[in-house]
CSV table of C-alpha atoms in Angstrom, one decimal:
chain,number,residue,atom,x,y,z
J,1,MET,CA,7.7,13.1,-4.7
J,2,LEU,CA,9.9,12.2,-7.6
J,3,CYS,CA,12.5,10.2,-5.8
J,4,SER,CA,15.4,12.3,-7.1
J,5,ILE,CA,17.8,13.8,-4.7
J,6,LEU,CA,19.1,17.3,-5.4
J,7,THR,CA,22.3,19.1,-4.7
J,8,LEU,CA,21.7,22.8,-4.9
J,9,PHE,CA,24.2,25.5,-5.6
J,10,SER,CA,24.9,27.9,-2.7
J,11,THR,CA,23.7,31.2,-3.9
J,12,ILE,CA,22.8,34.8,-2.8
J,13,ILE,CA,19.3,36.0,-4.0
J,14,ILE,CA,19.7,38.4,-6.9
J,15,SER,CA,16.9,40.6,-7.7
J,16,LEU,CA,16.2,42.0,-11.2
J,17,SER,CA,15.3,45.5,-11.8
J,18,ILE,CA,14.6,47.2,-15.2
J,19,VAL,CA,16.9,50.0,-16.2
J,20,ASP,CA,16.5,51.7,-19.6
J,21,GLY,CA,14.4,48.7,-20.8
J,22,LYS,CA,17.0,46.2,-19.8
J,23,LYS,CA,17.3,43.8,-16.8
J,24,LYS,CA,19.9,44.6,-14.4
J,25,GLU,CA,21.2,42.5,-11.5
J,26,THR,CA,21.2,44.1,-8.0
J,27,THR,CA,22.0,43.0,-4.5
J,28,ASP,CA,20.6,46.1,-2.9
J,29,PRO,CA,18.3,45.0,-0.1
J,30,LEU,CA,15.7,47.7,-0.6
J,31,GLN,CA,15.4,46.9,-4.3
J,32,MET,CA,15.3,43.2,-3.5
J,33,LEU,CA,12.5,43.6,-1.1
J,34,GLU,CA,10.5,45.9,-3.5
J,35,THR,CA,11.0,43.2,-6.2
J,36,ILE,CA,9.8,40.4,-3.9
J,37,MET,CA,6.6,42.3,-2.9
J,38,GLN,CA,5.9,43.0,-6.5
J,39,THR,CA,6.3,39.3,-7.3
J,40,GLU,CA,3.6,38.2,-4.8
J,41,SER,CA,0.5,37.0,-6.6
J,42,GLU,CA,-3.2,36.5,-5.6
J,43,CYS,CA,-2.6,32.8,-5.3
J,44,ASP,CA,-0.7,31.2,-2.4
J,45,VAL,CA,0.5,28.0,-4.2
J,46,TYR,CA,0.8,27.1,-7.9
J,47,LEU,CA,1.2,23.8,-9.6
J,48,GLY,CA,3.3,23.8,-12.8
J,49,PRO,CA,6.4,22.6,-14.7
J,50,SER,CA,9.2,22.0,-12.4
J,51,MET,CA,12.4,23.8,-13.2
J,52,ILE,CA,14.4,21.4,-11.1
J,53,LYS,CA,12.9,18.2,-12.7
J,54,GLU,CA,13.3,19.8,-16.1
J,55,ALA,CA,17.0,19.8,-15.6
J,56,GLU,CA,17.1,16.0,-15.1
J,57,GLN,CA,17.1,13.5,-17.9
J,58,GLN,CA,13.4,13.0,-18.1
J,59,GLY,CA,13.1,16.6,-19.1
J,60,PHE,CA,9.8,17.3,-17.4
J,61,GLY,CA,7.9,17.0,-14.1
J,62,LEU,CA,5.5,18.9,-12.0
J,63,GLY,CA,6.5,21.1,-9.1
J,64,LEU,CA,4.8,23.5,-6.6
J,65,TYR,CA,5.6,27.2,-6.4
J,66,THR,CA,4.8,29.6,-3.7
J,67,GLY,CA,2.9,32.8,-4.8
J,68,ILE,CA,3.5,34.5,-1.4
J,69,MET,CA,6.3,35.2,1.0
J,70,LEU,CA,6.8,32.3,3.5
J,71,TYR,CA,8.8,32.9,6.7
J,72,GLU,CA,10.9,30.4,8.5
J,73,GLY,CA,8.9,28.2,10.8
J,74,GLN,CA,5.5,29.0,9.0
J,75,ASP,CA,3.3,26.0,8.5
J,76,ILE,CA,2.1,24.9,5.1
J,77,ASN,CA,-1.7,24.4,5.8
J,78,TRP,CA,-2.1,21.2,3.9
J,79,ASP,CA,-2.7,18.4,6.4
J,80,GLU,CA,-2.4,15.3,4.2
J,81,THR,CA,-3.4,11.8,4.7
J,82,ILE,CA,-0.7,9.1,5.1
J,83,ILE,CA,-1.4,5.7,3.5
J,84,PRO,CA,0.8,2.6,4.3
J,85,PHE,CA,1.9,0.3,1.4
J,86,TYR,CA,3.1,-3.2,2.5
J,87,ASP,CA,4.5,-6.4,1.1
J,88,SER,CA,4.9,-5.6,-2.6
J,89,LYS,CA,7.1,-8.0,-4.7
J,90,THR,CA,7.0,-5.6,-7.8
J,91,ILE,CA,7.8,-2.2,-6.2
J,92,ASP,CA,11.6,-2.8,-6.5
J,93,LEU,CA,11.1,-3.2,-10.2
J,94,HIS,CA,10.5,0.7,-10.1
J,95,PRO,CA,7.1,1.1,-11.7
J,96,PRO,CA,5.8,4.7,-11.8
J,97,LEU,CA,4.1,4.1,-8.4
J,98,ARG,CA,7.6,3.8,-6.8
J,99,GLU,CA,8.3,7.4,-7.6
J,100,TYR,CA,5.6,8.5,-5.1
J,101,LEU,CA,6.4,6.2,-2.1
J,102,TRP,CA,8.6,7.0,1.0
J,103,PRO,CA,10.4,4.6,3.3
J,104,GLY,CA,8.3,3.5,6.3
J,105,ASN,CA,10.9,4.6,8.9
J,106,MET,CA,10.9,8.2,7.8
J,107,ILE,CA,8.1,8.8,10.4
J,108,PRO,CA,9.4,6.9,13.4
J,109,GLU,CA,6.3,7.6,15.5
J,110,MET,CA,4.1,5.6,13.2
J,111,ALA,CA,3.9,1.8,13.3
J,112,PHE,CA,5.1,1.0,9.7
J,113,VAL,CA,6.7,-2.3,10.6
J,114,SER,CA,9.1,-3.9,8.1
J,115,SER,CA,11.4,-6.9,8.1
J,116,ALA,CA,13.5,-9.0,5.8
J,117,ASP,CA,10.2,-10.5,4.6
J,118,ARG,CA,8.1,-7.5,4.7
J,119,ASN,CA,8.7,-4.1,3.2
J,120,SER,CA,6.9,-1.0,4.4
J,121,LEU,CA,6.4,2.2,2.5
J,122,TRP,CA,3.9,5.0,2.6
J,123,PHE,CA,2.1,7.4,0.3
J,124,SER,CA,0.9,10.9,0.9
J,125,PRO,CA,-0.5,13.2,-1.8
J,126,GLY,CA,0.4,16.9,-2.2
J,127,LEU,CA,3.9,18.1,-1.3
J,128,SER,CA,5.2,14.6,-0.5
J,129,SER,CA,4.3,13.4,-4.0
J,130,ILE,CA,5.0,16.4,-6.2
J,131,ALA,CA,7.9,18.5,-4.7
J,132,PRO,CA,11.5,17.4,-5.4
J,133,CYS,CA,13.6,16.6,-2.4
J,134,THR,CA,17.2,17.4,-1.4
J,135,ASN,CA,19.4,16.8,1.5
J,136,THR,CA,21.1,20.2,1.3
J,137,ALA,CA,19.4,23.5,0.2
J,138,PHE,CA,15.8,22.4,0.9
J,139,ASN,CA,13.2,25.0,1.9
J,140,LEU,CA,10.5,22.8,3.5
J,141,ARG,CA,10.8,20.1,6.1
J,142,LEU,CA,8.3,17.9,8.0
J,143,SER,CA,7.0,19.8,11.0
J,144,GLY,CA,7.3,18.5,14.5
J,145,PRO,CA,10.1,16.9,16.5
J,146,GLY,CA,11.7,13.5,15.5
J,147,ALA,CA,14.6,12.3,13.6
J,148,TYR,CA,15.4,10.4,10.4
J,149,ALA,CA,18.9,9.4,9.2
J,150,GLY,CA,20.3,11.5,12.1
J,151,LYS,CA,19.0,14.9,10.9
J,152,LEU,CA,15.7,14.9,9.1
J,153,GLN,CA,12.9,16.3,11.1
J,154,ALA,CA,9.9,14.0,11.3
J,155,SER,CA,6.2,14.5,12.0
J,156,SER,CA,5.4,14.5,15.7
J,157,ARG,CA,2.8,12.0,16.9
J,158,SER,CA,0.3,14.8,17.6
J,159,ASN,CA,0.3,15.4,13.8
J,160,VAL,CA,-0.5,11.8,12.7
J,161,VAL,CA,-2.8,10.4,15.4
J,162,GLU,CA,-6.4,9.4,15.0
J,163,ASP,CA,-8.9,12.1,16.2
J,164,GLU,CA,-12.5,12.6,16.8
J,165,SER,CA,-13.4,12.1,13.1
J,166,THR,CA,-11.9,8.5,13.1
J,167,PRO,CA,-14.8,5.9,13.0
J,168,PRO,CA,-14.9,3.4,15.8
J,169,ARG,CA,-13.9,-0.2,15.0
J,170,THR,CA,-17.6,-1.1,15.3
J,171,SER,CA,-18.4,1.1,12.2
J,172,PRO,CA,-18.8,-0.2,8.6
J,173,GLN,CA,-16.2,2.5,7.7
J,174,ALA,CA,-13.5,0.9,9.9
J,175,GLY,CA,-10.4,0.1,7.9
J,176,SER,CA,-11.7,1.6,4.6
J,177,TYR,CA,-9.4,4.6,4.7
J,178,SER,CA,-6.3,5.8,6.5
J,179,TYR,CA,-6.8,7.3,10.0
J,180,HIS,CA,-3.5,9.3,9.7
J,181,HIS,CA,-4.3,12.5,8.0
J,182,LYS,CA,-2.2,15.4,9.5
J,183,LEU,CA,1.1,15.1,7.8
J,184,SER,CA,2.4,18.7,7.5
J,185,TYR,CA,5.4,20.7,6.4
J,186,GLU,CA,6.9,24.0,7.6
J,187,ALA,CA,9.3,26.5,6.0
J,188,ALA,CA,13.0,25.7,6.8
J,189,ARG,CA,14.0,29.3,5.9
J,190,ASN,CA,12.3,32.3,4.4
J,191,ILE,CA,10.9,31.5,1.0
J,192,LEU,CA,10.5,34.1,-1.7
J,193,PRO,CA,7.4,34.4,-3.9
J,194,GLY,CA,8.0,32.5,-7.1
J,195,GLU,CA,10.4,29.9,-5.5
J,196,GLU,CA,9.9,26.2,-6.3
J,197,LEU,CA,9.2,24.2,-3.0
J,198,LEU,CA,11.9,21.6,-2.1
J,199,LEU,CA,11.5,19.0,0.6
J,200,GLU,CA,14.3,17.7,2.9
J,201,CYS,CA,15.2,14.0,2.4
J,202,ILE,CA,18.3,11.9,2.8
J,203,SER,CA,21.2,11.8,0.3
J,204,ASN,CA,21.2,9.2,-2.5
J,205,GLU,CA,24.3,9.8,-4.8
J,206,GLU,CA,22.8,7.9,-7.7
J,207,HIS,CA,20.1,10.5,-8.1
J,208,GLU,CA,21.8,13.7,-7.2
J,209,PHE,CA,21.9,16.5,-9.8
J,210,ASP,CA,22.6,20.2,-9.8
J,211,THR,CA,19.9,22.6,-10.0
J,212,PRO,CA,19.6,26.4,-11.0
J,213,PRO,CA,20.0,29.0,-8.3
J,214,VAL,CA,16.9,30.4,-6.6
J,215,HIS,CA,16.7,33.6,-8.6
J,216,LEU,CA,16.5,31.6,-11.9
J,217,SER,CA,13.5,29.7,-10.4
J,218,ILE,CA,11.7,33.0,-9.7
J,219,ALA,CA,12.6,34.4,-13.1
J,220,LYS,CA,11.0,31.2,-14.7
J,221,PHE,CA,7.8,31.3,-12.7
J,222,ASN,CA,5.0,33.3,-14.4
J,223,SER,CA,1.6,33.2,-12.6
J,224,SER,CA,0.0,34.4,-15.8
J,225,ASP,CA,1.2,31.4,-17.8
J,226,SER,CA,-1.7,28.9,-18.0
J,227,SER,CA,0.9,26.1,-17.5
J,228,PHE,CA,0.8,27.2,-13.8
J,229,VAL,CA,-2.4,26.2,-12.0
J,230,CYS,CA,-3.6,27.9,-8.8
J,231,LEU,CA,-4.3,25.4,-5.9
J,232,ASP,CA,-5.9,27.8,-3.4
J,233,ASN,CA,-9.5,27.9,-2.1
J,234,ILE,CA,-9.8,24.5,-0.6
J,235,GLU,CA,-9.3,23.2,3.0
J,236,SER,CA,-9.8,19.9,4.7
J,237,GLY,CA,-12.0,19.3,7.8
J,238,THR,CA,-14.3,17.0,9.5
J,239,SER,CA,-17.0,16.0,7.0
J,240,THR,CA,-20.4,17.5,7.9
J,241,ALA,CA,-22.3,14.6,6.3
J,242,VAL,CA,-20.4,11.3,5.9
J,243,GLY,CA,-17.9,11.2,8.8
J,244,GLY,CA,-14.1,11.2,8.6
J,245,GLN,CA,-12.4,14.0,6.7
J,246,GLY,CA,-13.9,16.0,3.9
J,247,LEU,CA,-12.9,18.8,1.5
J,248,PHE,CA,-14.4,22.3,1.6
J,249,VAL,CA,-14.4,25.5,-0.4
J,250,ASP,CA,-12.3,27.9,1.6
J,251,GLU,CA,-12.0,31.6,0.7
J,252,GLU,CA,-14.2,32.4,-2.3
J,253,SER,CA,-17.4,31.0,-3.5
J,254,ILE,CA,-17.3,28.9,-6.6
J,255,SER,CA,-19.7,29.5,-9.6
J,256,LYS,CA,-21.1,26.7,-11.6
J,257,GLY,CA,-18.7,25.5,-14.3
J,258,GLU,CA,-15.6,27.0,-12.6
J,259,ARG,CA,-12.5,25.0,-11.8
J,260,ILE,CA,-12.3,24.4,-8.0
J,261,PHE,CA,-8.7,23.0,-8.2
J,262,SER,CA,-6.6,20.5,-10.1
J,263,SER,CA,-4.7,17.3,-9.3
J,264,PRO,CA,-2.0,15.3,-11.2
J,265,VAL,CA,-2.7,11.6,-11.6
J,266,VAL,CA,-0.5,8.7,-12.3
J,267,PRO,CA,-1.8,5.5,-14.0
J,268,LEU,CA,-1.4,2.2,-12.1
J,269,HIS,CA,-2.2,-1.4,-13.0
J,270,ARG,CA,-4.8,-2.7,-10.8
J,271,LYS,CA,-2.7,-5.8,-9.9
J,272,GLU,CA,-0.1,-3.5,-8.3
J,273,LEU,CA,-2.7,-2.9,-5.5
J,274,LEU,CA,-3.8,-6.5,-5.0
J,275,GLY,CA,-1.8,-8.3,-2.3
J,276,ASP,CA,1.9,-8.5,-3.2
J,277,GLY,CA,1.7,-6.6,-6.4
J,278,THR,CA,1.2,-9.7,-8.6
J,279,GLY,CA,-2.4,-10.2,-7.7
J,280,ASN,CA,-1.6,-12.8,-5.0
J,281,THR,CA,-1.9,-12.4,-1.3
J,282,ALA,CA,1.4,-11.5,0.3
J,283,SER,CA,3.5,-14.2,1.9
J,284,SER,CA,2.8,-12.6,5.3
J,285,GLY,CA,-0.8,-13.7,4.9
J,286,TYR,CA,-1.9,-10.1,5.0
J,287,ASN,CA,-3.1,-7.5,2.4
J,288,PRO,CA,-5.5,-9.2,0.0
J,289,ASN,CA,-5.8,-5.6,-1.2
J,290,GLN,CA,-3.7,-2.5,-0.6
J,291,LEU,CA,-5.5,0.3,1.2
J,292,LEU,CA,-4.2,2.6,-1.5
J,293,LEU,CA,-6.8,0.9,-3.8
J,294,ASN,CA,-9.6,3.0,-2.1
J,295,TYR,CA,-7.8,6.2,-3.1
J,296,CYS,CA,-7.8,5.4,-6.8
J,297,ILE,CA,-10.4,6.2,-9.5
J,298,GLY,CA,-11.2,4.1,-12.6
J,299,HIS,CA,-13.7,1.9,-14.3
J,300,PRO,CA,-14.5,-1.4,-12.4
J,301,GLU,CA,-13.8,-3.5,-15.5
J,302,SER,CA,-10.5,-1.8,-16.4
J,303,ASP,CA,-7.0,-2.8,-15.2
J,304,VAL,CA,-5.9,0.8,-15.4
J,305,LEU,CA,-6.5,2.9,-12.2
J,306,LEU,CA,-5.7,6.6,-11.8
J,307,LEU,CA,-4.1,7.6,-8.5
J,308,PRO,CA,-4.6,11.4,-7.8
J,309,TYR,CA,-1.7,12.9,-5.9
J,310,GLY,CA,-2.6,16.5,-5.8
J,311,PRO,CA,-3.0,18.3,-2.4
J,312,MET,CA,-6.1,17.1,-0.4
J,313,PHE,CA,-7.8,15.4,-3.4
J,314,SER,CA,-8.1,12.2,-1.2
J,315,TYR,CA,-10.5,14.1,1.1
J,316,ILE,CA,-13.3,14.4,-1.6
J,317,ASN,CA,-16.2,12.3,-0.5
J,318,HIS,CA,-19.2,10.6,-2.3
J,319,PRO,CA,-22.4,12.6,-1.3
J,320,PRO,CA,-24.6,11.0,1.3
J,321,ASN,CA,-28.2,9.9,0.5
J,322,GLY,CA,-30.4,12.8,-0.4
J,323,ILE,CA,-27.5,15.0,-1.6
J,324,THR,CA,-26.2,15.2,-5.2
J,325,ALA,CA,-22.6,15.7,-6.2
J,326,ASN,CA,-21.6,19.3,-6.8
J,327,ALA,CA,-18.3,18.6,-8.7
J,328,ILE,CA,-17.1,16.5,-11.6
J,329,LEU,CA,-13.7,15.4,-12.9
J,330,LYS,CA,-12.4,16.5,-16.3
J,331,TRP,CA,-9.1,16.3,-18.2
J,332,HIS,CA,-7.1,19.6,-17.8
J,333,LYS,CA,-6.2,21.4,-21.0
J,334,THR,CA,-3.8,24.3,-21.1
J,335,ASP,CA,-4.1,27.5,-23.1
J,336,ALA,CA,-0.4,28.0,-23.2
J,337,GLN,CA,0.9,28.9,-26.6
J,338,GLN,CA,3.6,26.5,-28.0
J,339,ALA,CA,3.2,24.2,-24.9
J,340,SER,CA,5.3,21.2,-25.1
J,341,ARG,CA,3.7,17.9,-25.5
J,342,ARG,CA,4.2,16.9,-21.9
J,343,GLN,CA,2.9,20.3,-20.7
J,344,GLN,CA,-0.5,19.6,-22.4
J,345,TYR,CA,-1.4,17.4,-19.4
J,346,HIS,CA,-3.6,15.0,-21.4
J,347,HIS,CA,-2.6,12.5,-24.0
J,348,PRO,CA,-5.5,10.8,-25.8
J,349,GLU,CA,-3.0,8.4,-27.5
J,350,LEU,CA,-2.8,6.5,-24.2
J,351,PHE,CA,-6.3,5.2,-24.9
J,352,GLU,CA,-4.9,3.2,-27.8
J,353,MET,CA,-2.3,1.4,-25.6
J,354,SER,CA,-2.6,-1.7,-23.5
J,355,ALA,CA,-2.9,-1.5,-19.7
J,356,GLU,CA,0.7,-2.7,-19.3
J,357,GLU,CA,2.1,0.0,-21.6
J,358,VAL,CA,0.1,2.9,-20.0
J,359,THR,CA,1.1,1.9,-16.5
J,360,SER,CA,4.8,1.4,-17.2
J,361,ILE,CA,5.5,4.8,-18.8
J,362,HIS,CA,7.1,7.2,-16.4
J,363,GLY,CA,6.7,11.0,-16.5
J,364,LYS,CA,3.4,11.4,-18.4
J,365,GLY,CA,2.4,14.6,-16.5
J,366,LEU,CA,-1.4,13.9,-16.5
J,367,LEU,CA,-3.6,16.5,-14.8
J,368,ILE,CA,-7.4,16.5,-14.0
J,369,ASP,CA,-9.6,19.4,-13.0
J,370,ILE,CA,-12.3,19.3,-10.4
J,371,ILE,CA,-15.1,21.4,-12.0
J,372,ALA,CA,-18.2,22.8,-10.0
J,373,LEU,CA,-21.5,21.4,-11.2
J,374,ASP,CA,-23.4,24.0,-9.2
J,375,ASN,CA,-22.7,27.1,-7.3
J,376,ILE,CA,-20.7,26.2,-4.1
J,377,LYS,CA,-20.5,28.6,-1.2
J,378,VAL,CA,-17.5,29.1,1.2
J,379,GLY,CA,-17.7,26.5,3.8
J,380,GLU,CA,-19.6,23.9,1.8
J,381,GLU,CA,-18.3,20.5,1.3
J,382,ILE,CA,-17.2,19.3,-2.2
J,383,TYR,CA,-18.6,16.0,-3.4
J,384,ILE,CA,-18.0,13.9,-6.5
J,385,ASP,CA,-20.1,11.0,-7.6
J,386,TYR,CA,-18.2,7.7,-7.0
J,387,SER,CA,-20.7,6.0,-9.4
J,388,ASP,CA,-23.8,3.7,-8.9
J,389,VAL,CA,-21.4,0.7,-8.9
J,390,TRP,CA,-19.6,2.1,-5.9
J,391,ARG,CA,-22.9,3.0,-4.1
J,392,ARG,CA,-24.3,-0.5,-4.6
J,393,ALA,CA,-21.1,-2.2,-3.3
J,394,TRP,CA,-21.0,0.1,-0.3
J,395,ASP,CA,-24.7,-0.4,0.5
J,396,ASP,CA,-24.1,-4.2,0.4
J,397,HIS,CA,-21.1,-3.9,2.6
J,398,VAL,CA,-23.0,-2.0,5.2
J,399,THR,CA,-25.8,-4.6,5.1
J,400,ARG,CA,-23.4,-7.5,5.6
J,401,TRP,CA,-21.1,-5.7,8.1
J,402,LYS,CA,-20.6,-7.5,11.4
J,403,PRO,CA,-18.0,-6.0,13.7
J,404,PRO,CA,-15.0,-8.4,14.6
J,405,GLU,CA,-15.0,-9.8,18.1
J,406,GLY,CA,-13.7,-7.4,20.6
J,407,ALA,CA,-14.2,-4.4,18.3
J,408,SER,CA,-16.1,-2.5,21.0
J,409,ARG,CA,-13.1,-2.8,23.3
J,410,TYR,CA,-10.5,-1.9,20.8
J,411,ILE,CA,-8.3,1.1,21.3
J,412,SER,CA,-5.6,2.2,18.9
J,413,ALA,CA,-2.0,2.6,20.0
J,414,ASP,CA,-2.2,6.3,19.1
J,415,LYS,CA,-5.3,7.0,21.3
J,416,TRP,CA,-3.9,4.9,24.1
J,417,PHE,CA,-0.4,6.7,23.9
J,418,ASN,CA,-2.0,10.1,24.1
J,419,SER,CA,-4.5,9.3,26.9
J,420,GLN,CA,-1.8,7.6,29.0
J,421,ASN,CA,0.6,10.4,28.3
J,422,GLU,CA,-1.8,12.9,29.8
J,423,ASP,CA,-2.2,10.8,32.9
J,424,GLY,CA,1.5,10.0,33.1
J,425,LYS,CA,0.8,6.2,33.1
J,426,HIS,CA,2.6,3.7,30.9
J,427,ALA,CA,2.6,0.6,32.9
J,428,ASN,CA,2.2,-2.8,31.2
J,429,ASP,CA,-0.8,-3.7,33.3
J,430,ASN,CA,-2.6,-0.7,31.9
J,431,TYR,CA,-2.4,-1.9,28.3
J,432,PRO,CA,-5.7,-2.7,26.6
J,433,GLU,CA,-6.1,-6.3,25.5
J,434,ASN,CA,-5.2,-5.6,21.8
J,435,LEU,CA,-1.9,-3.8,22.6
J,436,ILE,CA,1.5,-5.2,23.4
J,437,SER,CA,4.9,-3.6,24.0
J,438,VAL,CA,7.5,-4.2,21.3
J,439,CYS,CA,11.2,-3.2,21.3
J,440,TYR,CA,13.2,-2.7,18.2
J,441,TYR,CA,17.0,-2.7,18.3
J,442,ASP,CA,20.1,-2.6,16.1
J,443,ASN,CA,20.9,-5.6,13.9
J,444,ASP,CA,24.5,-5.7,15.4
J,445,ALA,CA,23.2,-6.1,18.9
J,446,HIS,CA,25.3,-8.4,21.1
J,447,LEU,CA,23.5,-11.7,22.0
J,448,ILE,CA,23.8,-12.4,25.7
J,449,ARG,CA,21.6,-15.4,26.3
J,450,VAL,CA,18.3,-17.0,25.2
J,451,ASP,CA,15.8,-18.0,28.0
J,452,GLU,CA,13.9,-20.9,26.4
J,453,LYS,CA,11.5,-21.2,29.4
J,454,THR,CA,10.2,-17.7,29.0
J,455,ASN,CA,11.0,-17.4,25.2
J,456,THR,CA,13.0,-14.4,25.9
J,457,ILE,CA,16.1,-13.2,24.0
J,458,HIS,CA,18.6,-11.0,26.0
J,459,THR,CA,20.7,-8.7,23.9
J,460,GLU,CA,22.8,-5.6,24.5
J,461,TRP,CA,23.8,-2.7,22.2
J,462,GLN,CA,25.2,0.8,22.5
J,463,ASP,CA,23.3,3.9,21.2
J,464,ASP,CA,26.0,6.5,20.5
J,465,ASP,CA,23.4,9.3,20.8
J,466,LEU,CA,22.2,8.2,24.2
J,467,GLU,CA,25.6,7.0,25.4
J,468,SER,CA,24.0,4.2,27.4
J,469,PRO,CA,23.7,0.5,26.9
J,470,ARG,CA,20.3,-1.1,26.2
């Protein structure tokens, strides 16, 4: 998600027909429908140059385009992981990573707790990281009930809870990856084939800019242009070999040497993901490392890490013992004639720069391909080799692993909430030992009294939506 807020022109959809070798605009419904059906392609979703980001000052950015008709309320079947990001002292300096982070309170059902001394953000690959956002003429919104800034629909708790694939706290895998992996979007209106996908977000006047009307977006989209990359033929699911989530071939078998899918990447400096962003532990005492570090790729002795933010890339696992990797990563190269420098998706000159230079440049548009090392059948899991260094480190971690005290009795707030909700019980005396009840209220709440004996603060405020005091 490039954190740019869009203001779209209101427009009718204008279809183009060919008359005597010339394009002619028409608003005839039958001709429009015929043109739409002819526009549909064999691929559901494409990654390519964003027409909307191109209109902004940076001149280039990646976007996602639908190759098929999407109808209002239809789910976009990319259940993405949600990774919290806490306590950074450097994120407000607006490094490239900041372009891909969302405010923690956007999903109120999730416990992303922030305060004056602790910021909370979250990262999610796919639509959340690639598609531009707007507070007006968006065509996608988070699915499920909820509210953000008074109107933005948020993901429901059922979309983000832990499930049967989540390892118990007694497992060596506990805490090594995010347990929230079902962030999903739905069509806010009917979306025509060839349209660029736009997310709903709040307004930010400093970043607002006008964008072309919808029919111009369709006219620019060209599925035969190699600048546009198909992202079909993958799906997430419970890993058949290593636990947790995995990535699988979906609709058609992949032959050896074929591209399975592609993902954009953004270079980060390693210290951005260590503690408070400077390499030191955060003042809160937490986060010697950010969880996001486990989702990056890079050399163990390099300060440069690559964060893939393409749809569902984060679900690719290292193969278990006895199984070899069936995929490999390669830099993407476009066959497009006269492609601009930024649309070439790979820039060897970056290898000549320092880590600080590489990780401070915005809008590089880097893209990697996931290539099959062997024939992969429909339903088979995709594996890449994380390296021998990673394998040795993981085996060492498993050998030394000792569950924390009380791990066998631990139950997450998500699991407890859902189990209690089914039974209709929410009494405090039913809480597991690791859970407490917390109440958040407005900063302008009226202080009534402080009970020093019980260490209780009594306040009162008015919620205009609920029309009742708290």
